[in-house]
Amino acid sequence: MAHPIKRPSWDEHIKDLFVPDDAGCMAWAMDLRSYDSVKANAAKISEWIGSGRMPPPDEGRSWPEDQLTTFRNWATNTGYMEKAFVRLKPSVRPRVRRSIHALDADEINLLKTAFEGIMARDGDLDNTQSFFKVAGIHWLPTTDNEAYCRHHDDAYNPWHRAYLMAFEDALRSVEGCEDVTLPYWDILGDTIPDWVYDAPFYGYKYPHDLTGFDGSTVVAKGLEISRFGAAAIKQNVTDESDNIADKISEALNANEWRGFNGWGDWGNRHEGIIRAHDNGHGVCGDTIADQNVAAFDPLFWFFHCNWDRLWWKWQSDHNLRSLIAFQSVVEGDANWLKEAPETLLSPFDVNSAEMIDLGAWKVDYEHPPAENFPADVLFAASTENMAATSSFAVPTTERLAVRVNDINRLDIPGSFLVMLVSGEDVIAKTSVFQPSEPRACANCTKHGEFGTEFIVTRDKLPSETPLRVAIKVRKPGGALEDFPLERAGNPTVSISVMLSAQ
């Protein structure tokens, strides 16, 4: 083992630094075979090894400086990581991800072989490159009470970029598939092709029970994933009440990170790319709409490839590919781009800063031709000011912003919809993608309260029927169930008239 190691973990590196003689010699003071004991005594161990007191200097087992640096890195760089990291490294040859519609028959067959190869490993729960194991990183199963949820924060995009690379690496570990590359599904493009509904891309059955935090079975072994048909998904995507296209345009035309990411430390907004992403999950079917199991539908990987593509497109269009350039458009708390244990994108051995420059990983995208995302810049005339040097227009058809504030999602069990309703008619809606136990998720609890905004034209609002806000929770199997507003933080409503900036 070559030292020093920048980000070591206990399972991979630290436990093997102590030979049996070390453990026996120090048994009076601490248990060097125990993760908890070594973690609790790490400062003392570092001091004793550094001063030459441990191991005993007369027994010839003194540590070289590089090995001691590895031990100290365990604390300073990983915060005492216990489990093995999913290690990422740049490709030897460039990976160019293309649309699912651009693949020829040979490329589809190679992708099929790769998916079949990692699914064939599912019987071995210790195989870290099986489909079941890699898909399970997204949330369930919560083995060892570990779960990873990076949604609705600044690290959402970097974490999923790392996740895609880890999955692609697993595909490439299948013999004969060393150059296979994930394709992307352009959610605003053509209908999903038929082959995405053929095995192994459809019909996956869970090979093991999925267990929750309390050890109970959430999804039983043998259950099959569920997905809407291609035509239904296409229809759902074009449903104006979901605003997927509008939110993608909003994100890609943003000049700063908050506007693109859409969920930040200002006003607890649910907009931009994260809102388009959440709504996208909701239109695809029962499995992808459920964060507990979303990654077990192979379509998830093509779906998320597109969100990463759109982030890279925004970076490229705004000359933000390098970390230095990217940092220039990040306002507010930028700690998530620093080198610190808490900024690691666990379980991957990278942090957000390292995932900004996708080109450094030798990954790129072949974008669809003539992609157009027109800007529609609005501001609330009744509550905000615009520079007098700017021009503006009063729309012929009046537009209103109905904002629902102060939604606390932590007591809402799973993904849900916030809806603006008139009678039985849904005027507008948005999805929020989250696990069934959000209070068990450290990231969710940091970003539990939010607000969302619906832009509606007055002619779409009925004059006779009162408007109301409703929340509906997605239940297992896809059914929607009403959720009491008073259990979601007692949300409030504000309304503004919108003008168009010209």
Short mmCIF file of C-alpha atoms in Angstrom, two decimals:
data_model
loop_
_atom_site.label_atom_id
_atom_site.label_comp_id
_atom_site.label_asym_id
_atom_site.label_seq_id
_atom_site.Cartn_x
_atom_site.Cartn_y
_atom_site.Cartn_z
CA MET A 1 0.00 0.00 0.00
CA ALA A 2 1.48 3.33 -1.13
CA HIS A 3 1.34 6.19 1.36
CA PRO A 4 0.27 8.87 1.99
CA ILE A 5 -3.37 8.33 1.04
CA LYS A 6 -5.35 11.56 0.71
CA ARG A 7 -8.73 10.17 1.82
CA PRO A 8 -8.32 6.88 3.64
CA SER A 9 -11.14 4.95 5.29
CA TRP A 10 -11.03 2.58 8.25
CA ASP A 11 -12.10 -0.50 6.30
CA GLU A 12 -9.74 0.10 3.38
CA HIS A 13 -6.61 1.40 5.06
CA ILE A 14 -6.52 2.43 8.70
CA LYS A 15 -7.35 -0.88 10.41
CA ASP A 16 -4.45 -2.55 8.58
CA LEU A 17 -1.91 0.02 9.76
CA PHE A 18 -1.84 -1.65 13.18
CA VAL A 19 -0.17 -5.07 13.20
CA PRO A 20 -1.20 -7.69 15.81
CA ASP A 21 1.84 -6.86 17.94
CA ASP A 22 0.67 -3.22 18.10
CA ALA A 23 -2.77 -4.31 19.27
CA GLY A 24 -1.32 -6.56 21.92
CA CYS A 25 1.14 -3.94 23.14
CA MET A 26 -1.55 -1.25 23.51
CA ALA A 27 -4.35 -3.44 24.89
CA TRP A 28 -3.94 -1.82 28.30
CA ALA A 29 -4.89 1.60 26.89
CA MET A 30 -7.09 1.05 23.85
CA ASP A 31 -8.32 -1.54 21.38
CA LEU A 32 -6.49 -0.94 18.10
CA ARG A 33 -8.73 -3.49 16.37
CA SER A 34 -11.85 -1.43 17.09
CA TYR A 35 -12.99 1.44 14.86
CA ASP A 36 -14.71 3.21 17.78
CA SER A 37 -11.67 2.89 20.02
CA VAL A 38 -9.17 4.12 17.42
CA LYS A 39 -11.46 7.01 16.45
CA ALA A 40 -11.87 8.05 20.10
CA ASN A 41 -8.13 7.92 20.68
CA ALA A 42 -6.99 9.25 17.30
CA ALA A 43 -5.38 12.44 18.66
CA LYS A 44 -3.44 10.48 21.27
CA ILE A 45 -2.36 7.86 18.72
CA SER A 46 -1.18 10.58 16.32
CA GLU A 47 0.85 12.24 19.06
CA TRP A 48 2.43 9.01 20.30
CA ILE A 49 3.36 7.80 16.82
CA GLY A 50 4.70 11.22 15.87
CA SER A 51 6.87 11.41 18.99
CA GLY A 52 8.20 7.85 18.50
CA ARG A 53 6.54 6.44 21.64
CA MET A 54 4.27 4.13 19.63
CA PRO A 55 5.00 1.47 18.46
CA PRO A 56 7.81 0.81 20.98
CA PRO A 57 10.95 2.31 19.42
CA ASP A 58 13.15 -0.64 20.37
CA GLU A 59 11.03 -3.15 18.39
CA GLY A 60 11.69 -1.76 14.90
CA ARG A 61 8.05 -1.10 14.01
CA SER A 62 8.18 2.69 13.84
CA TRP A 63 5.95 4.23 11.18
CA PRO A 64 7.43 6.12 8.24
CA GLU A 65 6.26 9.72 7.91
CA ASP A 66 4.04 8.96 4.89
CA GLN A 67 2.12 6.32 6.85
CA LEU A 68 1.56 8.73 9.72
CA THR A 69 0.28 11.30 7.20
CA THR A 70 -2.27 8.75 5.99
CA PHE A 71 -3.49 8.28 9.57
CA ARG A 72 -3.76 12.03 10.13
CA ASN A 73 -5.55 12.46 6.79
CA TRP A 74 -8.17 10.04 8.07
CA ALA A 75 -9.26 12.66 10.58
CA THR A 76 -8.63 15.91 8.72
CA ASN A 77 -9.79 14.87 5.24
CA THR A 78 -12.58 12.34 5.87
CA GLY A 79 -13.82 12.91 9.41
CA TYR A 80 -12.96 9.30 10.34
CA MET A 81 -14.71 7.58 7.42
CA GLU A 82 -15.49 3.99 8.42
CA LYS A 83 -16.80 2.26 5.31
CA ALA A 84 -14.88 1.94 2.06
CA PHE A 85 -15.32 4.80 -0.39
CA VAL A 86 -16.61 4.30 -3.91
CA ARG A 87 -13.43 5.37 -5.68
CA LEU A 88 -13.58 7.47 -8.85
CA LYS A 89 -10.80 8.16 -11.32
CA PRO A 90 -10.66 9.86 -14.72
CA SER A 91 -11.08 7.71 -17.80
CA VAL A 92 -8.07 6.72 -19.87
CA ARG A 93 -10.08 7.47 -22.99
CA PRO A 94 -12.75 10.20 -23.27
CA ARG A 95 -16.38 9.31 -22.62
CA VAL A 96 -18.87 11.09 -24.85
CA ARG A 97 -22.45 10.56 -23.75
CA ARG A 98 -25.04 10.65 -26.52
CA SER A 99 -28.83 10.67 -26.74
CA ILE A 100 -30.70 7.37 -26.40
CA HIS A 101 -32.13 8.23 -29.83
CA ALA A 102 -28.66 8.43 -31.40
CA LEU A 103 -27.51 4.89 -30.50
CA ASP A 104 -27.19 2.32 -33.30
CA ALA A 105 -28.02 -1.37 -32.89
CA ASP A 106 -24.47 -2.33 -31.89
CA GLU A 107 -24.34 0.39 -29.22
CA ILE A 108 -27.70 -0.66 -27.81
CA ASN A 109 -26.54 -4.29 -27.66
CA LEU A 110 -23.33 -3.28 -25.88
CA LEU A 111 -25.32 -1.27 -23.34
CA LYS A 112 -27.65 -4.23 -22.90
CA THR A 113 -24.69 -6.55 -22.27
CA ALA A 114 -23.31 -4.16 -19.65
CA PHE A 115 -26.63 -3.88 -17.78
CA GLU A 116 -27.12 -7.65 -17.90
CA GLY A 117 -23.57 -8.09 -16.61
CA ILE A 118 -24.00 -5.97 -13.49
CA MET A 119 -27.47 -7.38 -12.83
CA ALA A 120 -26.00 -10.89 -12.94
CA ARG A 121 -23.95 -9.93 -9.87
CA ASP A 122 -27.03 -9.09 -7.79
CA GLY A 123 -26.98 -12.38 -5.90
CA ASP A 124 -23.75 -11.37 -4.14
CA LEU A 125 -24.53 -8.66 -1.60
CA ASP A 126 -20.80 -8.01 -1.15
CA ASN A 127 -20.27 -7.16 -4.81
CA THR A 128 -19.95 -3.39 -4.87
CA GLN A 129 -20.37 -3.30 -8.66
CA SER A 130 -23.69 -5.09 -8.90
CA PHE A 131 -26.77 -3.24 -10.14
CA PHE A 132 -28.51 -3.78 -6.79
CA LYS A 133 -25.58 -2.40 -4.80
CA VAL A 134 -24.97 0.71 -6.90
CA ALA A 135 -28.68 1.51 -7.30
CA GLY A 136 -29.05 1.12 -3.53
CA ILE A 137 -26.69 4.05 -2.92
CA HIS A 138 -29.47 6.47 -3.87
CA TRP A 139 -31.49 5.59 -0.74
CA LEU A 140 -32.75 2.10 0.12
CA PRO A 141 -31.63 -0.38 1.31
CA THR A 142 -30.23 1.43 4.33
CA THR A 143 -27.58 -1.14 5.20
CA ASP A 144 -25.58 -0.22 8.30
CA ASN A 145 -28.01 2.66 8.83
CA GLU A 146 -26.27 4.62 6.07
CA ALA A 147 -28.26 6.47 3.46
CA TYR A 148 -27.21 9.11 1.00
CA CYS A 149 -29.54 11.89 -0.04
CA ARG A 150 -28.17 14.93 -1.85
CA HIS A 151 -31.23 16.71 -3.14
CA HIS A 152 -32.41 20.25 -2.51
CA ASP A 153 -28.99 21.64 -1.69
CA ASP A 154 -25.96 22.98 -3.54
CA ALA A 155 -24.32 19.55 -3.73
CA TYR A 156 -27.25 17.97 -5.59
CA ASN A 157 -25.64 18.41 -9.02
CA PRO A 158 -22.05 17.43 -8.03
CA TRP A 159 -23.24 14.37 -6.07
CA HIS A 160 -25.26 13.00 -8.98
CA ARG A 161 -22.40 13.71 -11.38
CA ALA A 162 -20.19 11.49 -9.22
CA TYR A 163 -22.98 8.90 -8.95
CA LEU A 164 -23.30 8.66 -12.73
CA MET A 165 -19.57 8.09 -13.05
CA ALA A 166 -19.66 5.34 -10.42
CA PHE A 167 -22.51 3.59 -12.23
CA GLU A 168 -20.77 3.95 -15.58
CA ASP A 169 -17.61 2.49 -14.04
CA ALA A 170 -19.63 -0.52 -12.89
CA LEU A 171 -20.98 -1.00 -16.43
CA ARG A 172 -17.44 -0.76 -17.78
CA SER A 173 -16.24 -3.47 -15.39
CA VAL A 174 -18.23 -6.05 -17.39
CA GLU A 175 -15.98 -7.98 -19.76
CA GLY A 176 -16.17 -6.60 -23.29
CA CYS A 177 -17.89 -3.40 -22.12
CA GLU A 178 -14.80 -1.39 -21.18
CA ASP A 179 -15.83 1.52 -23.45
CA VAL A 180 -19.58 1.51 -22.87
CA THR A 181 -21.00 4.95 -22.07
CA LEU A 182 -24.33 5.92 -20.55
CA PRO A 183 -26.71 7.64 -22.95
CA TYR A 184 -29.04 10.44 -21.86
CA TRP A 185 -32.77 10.79 -22.27
CA ASP A 186 -33.66 14.33 -23.32
CA ILE A 187 -36.86 14.72 -21.35
CA LEU A 188 -38.07 17.47 -23.73
CA GLY A 189 -37.19 15.48 -26.85
CA ASP A 190 -38.77 12.61 -28.71
CA THR A 191 -40.78 9.79 -27.14
CA ILE A 192 -38.69 7.17 -25.32
CA PRO A 193 -37.68 4.48 -27.87
CA ASP A 194 -39.15 0.99 -27.66
CA TRP A 195 -35.90 -0.72 -26.65
CA VAL A 196 -35.96 1.07 -23.27
CA TYR A 197 -39.02 -1.09 -22.52
CA ASP A 198 -37.18 -4.34 -23.32
CA ALA A 199 -35.13 -6.39 -20.85
CA PRO A 200 -32.83 -5.58 -19.11
CA PHE A 201 -33.98 -1.94 -19.23
CA TYR A 202 -37.46 -2.85 -18.05
CA GLY A 203 -39.01 -5.59 -15.93
CA TYR A 204 -36.34 -5.54 -13.21
CA LYS A 205 -37.34 -7.46 -10.06
CA TYR A 206 -35.78 -6.70 -6.71
CA PRO A 207 -33.45 -9.61 -5.90
CA HIS A 208 -33.48 -8.87 -2.16
CA ASP A 209 -35.78 -7.20 0.36
CA LEU A 210 -35.26 -3.47 0.77
CA THR A 211 -35.13 -2.57 4.44
CA GLY A 212 -35.84 0.75 6.11
CA PHE A 213 -34.15 2.47 9.04
CA ASP A 214 -36.04 0.39 11.56
CA GLY A 215 -35.09 -2.88 9.86
CA SER A 216 -38.56 -3.52 8.48
CA THR A 217 -39.12 -4.60 4.89
CA VAL A 218 -40.19 -1.66 2.74
CA VAL A 219 -40.04 -3.44 -0.63
CA ALA A 220 -40.27 -7.21 -0.83
CA LYS A 221 -37.95 -9.39 -2.85
CA GLY A 222 -39.45 -10.31 -6.23
CA LEU A 223 -41.51 -7.14 -6.69
CA GLU A 224 -41.15 -5.65 -10.17
CA ILE A 225 -40.43 -2.00 -10.92
CA SER A 226 -43.26 0.09 -12.34
CA ARG A 227 -43.05 2.71 -15.10
CA PHE A 228 -45.57 4.57 -17.26
CA GLY A 229 -45.72 3.82 -20.97
CA ALA A 230 -43.65 5.96 -23.33
CA ALA A 231 -46.67 7.81 -24.75
CA ALA A 232 -48.00 8.58 -21.26
CA ILE A 233 -44.63 9.93 -20.15
CA LYS A 234 -44.45 12.12 -23.24
CA GLN A 235 -47.93 13.48 -22.49
CA ASN A 236 -47.03 14.08 -18.84
CA VAL A 237 -43.88 15.99 -19.77
CA THR A 238 -45.83 18.36 -21.99
CA ASP A 239 -48.45 19.03 -19.30
CA GLU A 240 -48.11 22.78 -18.75
CA SER A 241 -49.12 22.52 -15.10
CA ASP A 242 -45.78 20.79 -14.35
CA ASN A 243 -43.69 23.56 -15.99
CA ILE A 244 -40.78 21.23 -16.79
CA ALA A 245 -39.77 23.05 -19.98
CA ASP A 246 -40.23 26.48 -18.36
CA LYS A 247 -38.07 25.58 -15.38
CA ILE A 248 -35.31 24.17 -17.58
CA SER A 249 -35.33 27.41 -19.57
CA GLU A 250 -35.29 29.42 -16.35
CA ALA A 251 -32.25 27.48 -15.13
CA LEU A 252 -30.27 27.61 -18.38
CA ASN A 253 -30.81 31.36 -18.73
CA ALA A 254 -29.71 32.10 -15.17
CA ASN A 255 -26.51 34.09 -14.77
CA GLU A 256 -25.69 32.86 -11.29
CA TRP A 257 -25.70 29.56 -9.43
CA ARG A 258 -28.75 30.24 -7.29
CA GLY A 259 -30.88 30.78 -10.38
CA PHE A 260 -29.69 27.57 -12.01
CA ASN A 261 -29.74 25.30 -8.96
CA GLY A 262 -33.07 26.71 -7.77
CA TRP A 263 -32.85 25.69 -4.11
CA GLY A 264 -30.53 27.72 -1.95
CA ASP A 265 -29.95 29.80 1.14
CA TRP A 266 -32.20 32.64 -0.03
CA GLY A 267 -35.95 32.61 0.44
CA ASN A 268 -36.12 28.80 0.59
CA ARG A 269 -37.07 28.62 -3.07
CA HIS A 270 -38.00 25.53 -5.06
CA GLU A 271 -37.32 26.66 -8.61
CA GLY A 272 -34.83 26.24 -11.46
CA ILE A 273 -33.28 22.90 -12.34
CA ILE A 274 -34.21 21.18 -9.07
CA ARG A 275 -37.89 21.90 -9.63
CA ALA A 276 -37.68 20.62 -13.22
CA HIS A 277 -35.87 17.53 -11.89
CA ASP A 278 -38.45 16.87 -9.17
CA ASN A 279 -41.32 17.25 -11.63
CA GLY A 280 -39.49 14.99 -14.06
CA HIS A 281 -39.33 12.24 -11.46
CA GLY A 282 -43.06 12.60 -10.92
CA VAL A 283 -44.07 12.12 -14.57
CA CYS A 284 -42.17 8.87 -15.22
CA GLY A 285 -43.97 6.33 -13.10
CA ASP A 286 -44.23 4.83 -9.64
CA THR A 287 -40.64 3.66 -9.22
CA ILE A 288 -38.80 6.76 -10.44
CA ALA A 289 -41.20 9.01 -8.50
CA ASP A 290 -40.23 7.29 -5.23
CA GLN A 291 -36.81 8.34 -3.94
CA ASN A 292 -36.64 5.16 -1.85
CA VAL A 293 -36.26 3.07 -5.01
CA ALA A 294 -35.90 5.44 -7.99
CA ALA A 295 -32.46 4.21 -9.10
CA PHE A 296 -33.69 0.63 -9.50
CA ASP A 297 -35.49 1.61 -12.71
CA PRO A 298 -32.79 1.59 -15.45
CA LEU A 299 -34.51 4.61 -17.02
CA PHE A 300 -33.29 6.57 -13.97
CA TRP A 301 -29.73 6.46 -15.31
CA PHE A 302 -30.67 7.87 -18.72
CA PHE A 303 -32.94 10.40 -16.99
CA HIS A 304 -30.20 11.64 -14.66
CA CYS A 305 -27.61 11.69 -17.41
CA ASN A 306 -29.75 14.43 -18.98
CA TRP A 307 -29.81 16.57 -15.82
CA ASP A 308 -26.03 16.35 -15.66
CA ARG A 309 -25.89 17.25 -19.36
CA LEU A 310 -28.03 20.32 -18.77
CA TRP A 311 -25.76 21.41 -15.92
CA TRP A 312 -22.69 20.98 -18.17
CA LYS A 313 -24.48 22.87 -20.95
CA TRP A 314 -25.19 25.76 -18.56
CA GLN A 315 -21.57 25.74 -17.41
CA SER A 316 -20.32 25.69 -21.00
CA ASP A 317 -22.70 28.40 -22.25
CA HIS A 318 -21.67 30.69 -19.37
CA ASN A 319 -17.94 29.83 -19.43
CA LEU A 320 -18.11 28.21 -16.00
CA ARG A 321 -16.27 24.96 -16.64
CA SER A 322 -13.34 25.65 -14.32
CA LEU A 323 -13.66 25.84 -10.53
CA ILE A 324 -12.35 29.41 -10.43
CA ALA A 325 -14.89 30.60 -12.99
CA PHE A 326 -17.70 28.65 -11.31
CA GLN A 327 -16.94 30.18 -7.91
CA SER A 328 -17.46 33.65 -9.38
CA VAL A 329 -21.22 33.03 -9.74
CA VAL A 330 -21.75 31.40 -6.33
CA GLU A 331 -23.23 33.84 -3.82
CA GLY A 332 -23.87 33.28 -0.15
CA ASP A 333 -22.46 30.24 1.63
CA ALA A 334 -19.76 28.67 -0.57
CA ASN A 335 -18.45 26.23 2.05
CA TRP A 336 -19.78 23.34 -0.02
CA LEU A 337 -16.94 24.03 -2.49
CA LYS A 338 -14.20 23.81 0.17
CA GLU A 339 -11.95 20.90 1.16
CA ALA A 340 -13.39 19.59 4.42
CA PRO A 341 -14.74 16.25 5.69
CA GLU A 342 -18.30 17.56 5.72
CA THR A 343 -18.11 18.52 2.03
CA LEU A 344 -17.27 15.03 0.81
CA LEU A 345 -19.89 13.56 -1.51
CA SER A 346 -20.14 10.30 0.41
CA PRO A 347 -19.93 7.47 -0.36
CA PHE A 348 -17.68 8.77 -3.16
CA ASP A 349 -14.12 9.87 -2.48
CA VAL A 350 -14.60 13.32 -4.03
CA ASN A 351 -15.97 16.69 -3.00
CA SER A 352 -18.12 19.15 -4.92
CA ALA A 353 -15.17 21.26 -6.08
CA GLU A 354 -13.65 18.25 -7.82
CA MET A 355 -16.84 17.58 -9.78
CA ILE A 356 -17.21 21.07 -11.29
CA ASP A 357 -14.91 20.49 -14.28
CA LEU A 358 -16.42 17.48 -16.01
CA GLY A 359 -13.76 17.77 -18.72
CA ALA A 360 -11.07 16.95 -16.15
CA TRP A 361 -12.73 13.52 -15.85
CA LYS A 362 -12.64 13.15 -19.66
CA VAL A 363 -16.44 13.16 -19.90
CA ASP A 364 -18.45 15.19 -22.39
CA TYR A 365 -21.88 15.28 -24.01
CA GLU A 366 -23.07 15.32 -27.59
CA HIS A 367 -25.99 17.73 -27.34
CA PRO A 368 -29.12 17.60 -29.52
CA PRO A 369 -28.98 19.89 -32.57
CA ALA A 370 -30.66 23.29 -32.43
CA GLU A 371 -31.62 23.11 -28.76
CA ASN A 372 -33.48 26.28 -27.84
CA PHE A 373 -34.36 27.50 -24.36
CA PRO A 374 -35.93 30.97 -24.66
CA ALA A 375 -35.69 33.27 -21.67
CA ASP A 376 -38.86 34.55 -20.02
CA VAL A 377 -37.66 37.03 -17.43
CA LEU A 378 -40.38 38.06 -15.01
CA PHE A 379 -40.45 40.19 -11.91
CA ALA A 380 -43.17 40.90 -9.38
CA ALA A 381 -44.37 44.45 -9.96
CA SER A 382 -46.08 44.70 -6.60
CA THR A 383 -43.15 43.65 -4.42
CA GLU A 384 -39.87 44.21 -6.28
CA ASN A 385 -38.09 47.06 -8.02
CA MET A 386 -36.35 46.98 -11.38
CA ALA A 387 -33.67 49.41 -12.54
CA ALA A 388 -35.24 52.34 -14.39
CA THR A 389 -32.65 51.90 -17.12
CA SER A 390 -34.26 48.58 -18.04
CA SER A 391 -37.29 48.32 -20.25
CA PHE A 392 -40.32 46.23 -19.44
CA ALA A 393 -43.64 45.18 -20.86
CA VAL A 394 -47.10 44.77 -19.41
CA PRO A 395 -48.37 41.47 -20.84
CA THR A 396 -51.62 41.52 -22.81
CA THR A 397 -52.76 38.57 -20.75
CA GLU A 398 -52.12 39.38 -17.11
CA ARG A 399 -49.89 36.92 -15.28
CA LEU A 400 -49.95 36.33 -11.56
CA ALA A 401 -47.41 34.71 -9.27
CA VAL A 402 -49.13 32.65 -6.61
CA ARG A 403 -46.45 31.82 -4.06
CA VAL A 404 -46.95 29.18 -1.39
CA ASN A 405 -44.56 29.87 1.49
CA ASP A 406 -43.47 28.14 4.69
CA ILE A 407 -43.99 24.52 3.64
CA ASN A 408 -42.28 22.19 6.10
CA ARG A 409 -41.68 18.90 4.30
CA LEU A 410 -40.12 16.97 7.18
CA ASP A 411 -43.41 15.43 8.35
CA ILE A 412 -44.55 14.55 4.83
CA PRO A 413 -43.82 10.84 4.25
CA GLY A 414 -42.23 10.59 0.80
CA SER A 415 -42.46 12.46 -2.48
CA PHE A 416 -45.45 14.76 -2.76
CA LEU A 417 -47.25 17.33 -4.90
CA VAL A 418 -48.05 20.94 -4.01
CA MET A 419 -51.10 21.95 -6.05
CA LEU A 420 -53.11 25.06 -6.84
CA VAL A 421 -56.66 23.79 -7.17
CA SER A 422 -60.02 25.19 -8.21
CA GLY A 423 -62.83 22.83 -7.39
CA GLU A 424 -61.67 19.53 -8.88
CA ASP A 425 -59.39 21.19 -11.45
CA VAL A 426 -55.63 21.38 -10.96
CA ILE A 427 -54.49 24.81 -12.13
CA ALA A 428 -50.78 24.24 -11.42
CA LYS A 429 -48.65 21.78 -9.49
CA THR A 430 -45.10 20.90 -8.60
CA SER A 431 -43.48 17.73 -7.25
CA VAL A 432 -41.02 17.47 -4.39
CA PHE A 433 -38.82 14.39 -4.55
CA GLN A 434 -37.81 13.05 -1.15
CA PRO A 435 -37.52 9.83 0.90
CA SER A 436 -40.33 8.37 2.94
CA GLU A 437 -38.50 9.23 6.18
CA PRO A 438 -37.14 12.75 5.61
CA ARG A 439 -36.40 13.31 9.30
CA ALA A 440 -33.97 10.40 9.13
CA CYS A 441 -32.02 12.22 6.42
CA ALA A 442 -29.43 14.70 7.70
CA ASN A 443 -29.54 16.68 4.46
CA CYS A 444 -33.35 16.91 4.44
CA THR A 445 -33.43 18.25 7.99
CA LYS A 446 -31.06 21.08 6.99
CA HIS A 447 -33.35 22.12 4.15
CA GLY A 448 -36.76 21.23 5.49
CA GLU A 449 -38.68 24.44 4.86
CA PHE A 450 -39.30 25.89 1.41
CA GLY A 451 -41.69 27.87 -0.78
CA THR A 452 -42.76 27.42 -4.37
CA GLU A 453 -44.30 29.73 -6.95
CA PHE A 454 -46.93 29.19 -9.64
CA ILE A 455 -47.06 31.58 -12.60
CA VAL A 456 -50.62 31.54 -13.97
CA THR A 457 -52.52 33.70 -16.43
CA ARG A 458 -55.68 35.29 -15.13
CA ASP A 459 -57.78 33.72 -17.88
CA LYS A 460 -56.89 30.28 -16.44
CA LEU A 461 -58.31 31.24 -13.06
CA PRO A 462 -62.04 30.66 -12.64
CA SER A 463 -64.00 33.60 -11.29
CA GLU A 464 -66.74 31.59 -9.60
CA THR A 465 -64.79 28.83 -7.85
CA PRO A 466 -62.40 29.67 -5.01
CA LEU A 467 -58.74 28.69 -5.28
CA ARG A 468 -57.06 26.57 -2.66
CA VAL A 469 -53.69 24.96 -2.00
CA ALA A 470 -53.52 21.20 -1.61
CA ILE A 471 -50.75 18.70 -0.86
CA LYS A 472 -50.94 15.13 -2.06
CA VAL A 473 -48.51 12.39 -1.04
CA ARG A 474 -47.43 9.63 -3.43
CA LYS A 475 -48.23 6.28 -1.83
CA PRO A 476 -46.62 2.94 -2.74
CA GLY A 477 -48.16 1.87 -6.02
CA GLY A 478 -48.48 5.44 -7.27
CA ALA A 479 -51.79 6.53 -5.74
CA LEU A 480 -52.06 10.14 -4.51
CA GLU A 481 -53.44 10.80 -1.06
CA ASP A 482 -54.45 14.14 0.49
CA PHE A 483 -52.10 15.45 3.18
CA PRO A 484 -53.37 18.02 5.73
CA LEU A 485 -51.83 21.45 5.23
CA GLU A 486 -51.66 22.01 8.98
CA ARG A 487 -49.20 19.11 9.21
CA ALA A 488 -46.90 20.77 6.68
CA GLY A 489 -46.01 23.86 8.70
CA ASN A 490 -49.23 25.81 8.05
CA PRO A 491 -48.22 27.24 4.65
CA THR A 492 -49.13 30.81 3.66
CA VAL A 493 -49.99 32.29 0.26
CA SER A 494 -48.94 35.56 -1.41
CA ILE A 495 -49.92 36.85 -4.85
CA SER A 496 -48.08 39.29 -7.12
CA VAL A 497 -48.79 40.72 -10.57
CA MET A 498 -45.95 39.92 -12.98
CA LEU A 499 -44.30 42.13 -15.59
CA SER A 500 -41.91 40.97 -18.31
CA ALA A 501 -38.39 42.39 -18.45
CA GLN A 502 -37.38 43.25 -22.01
#
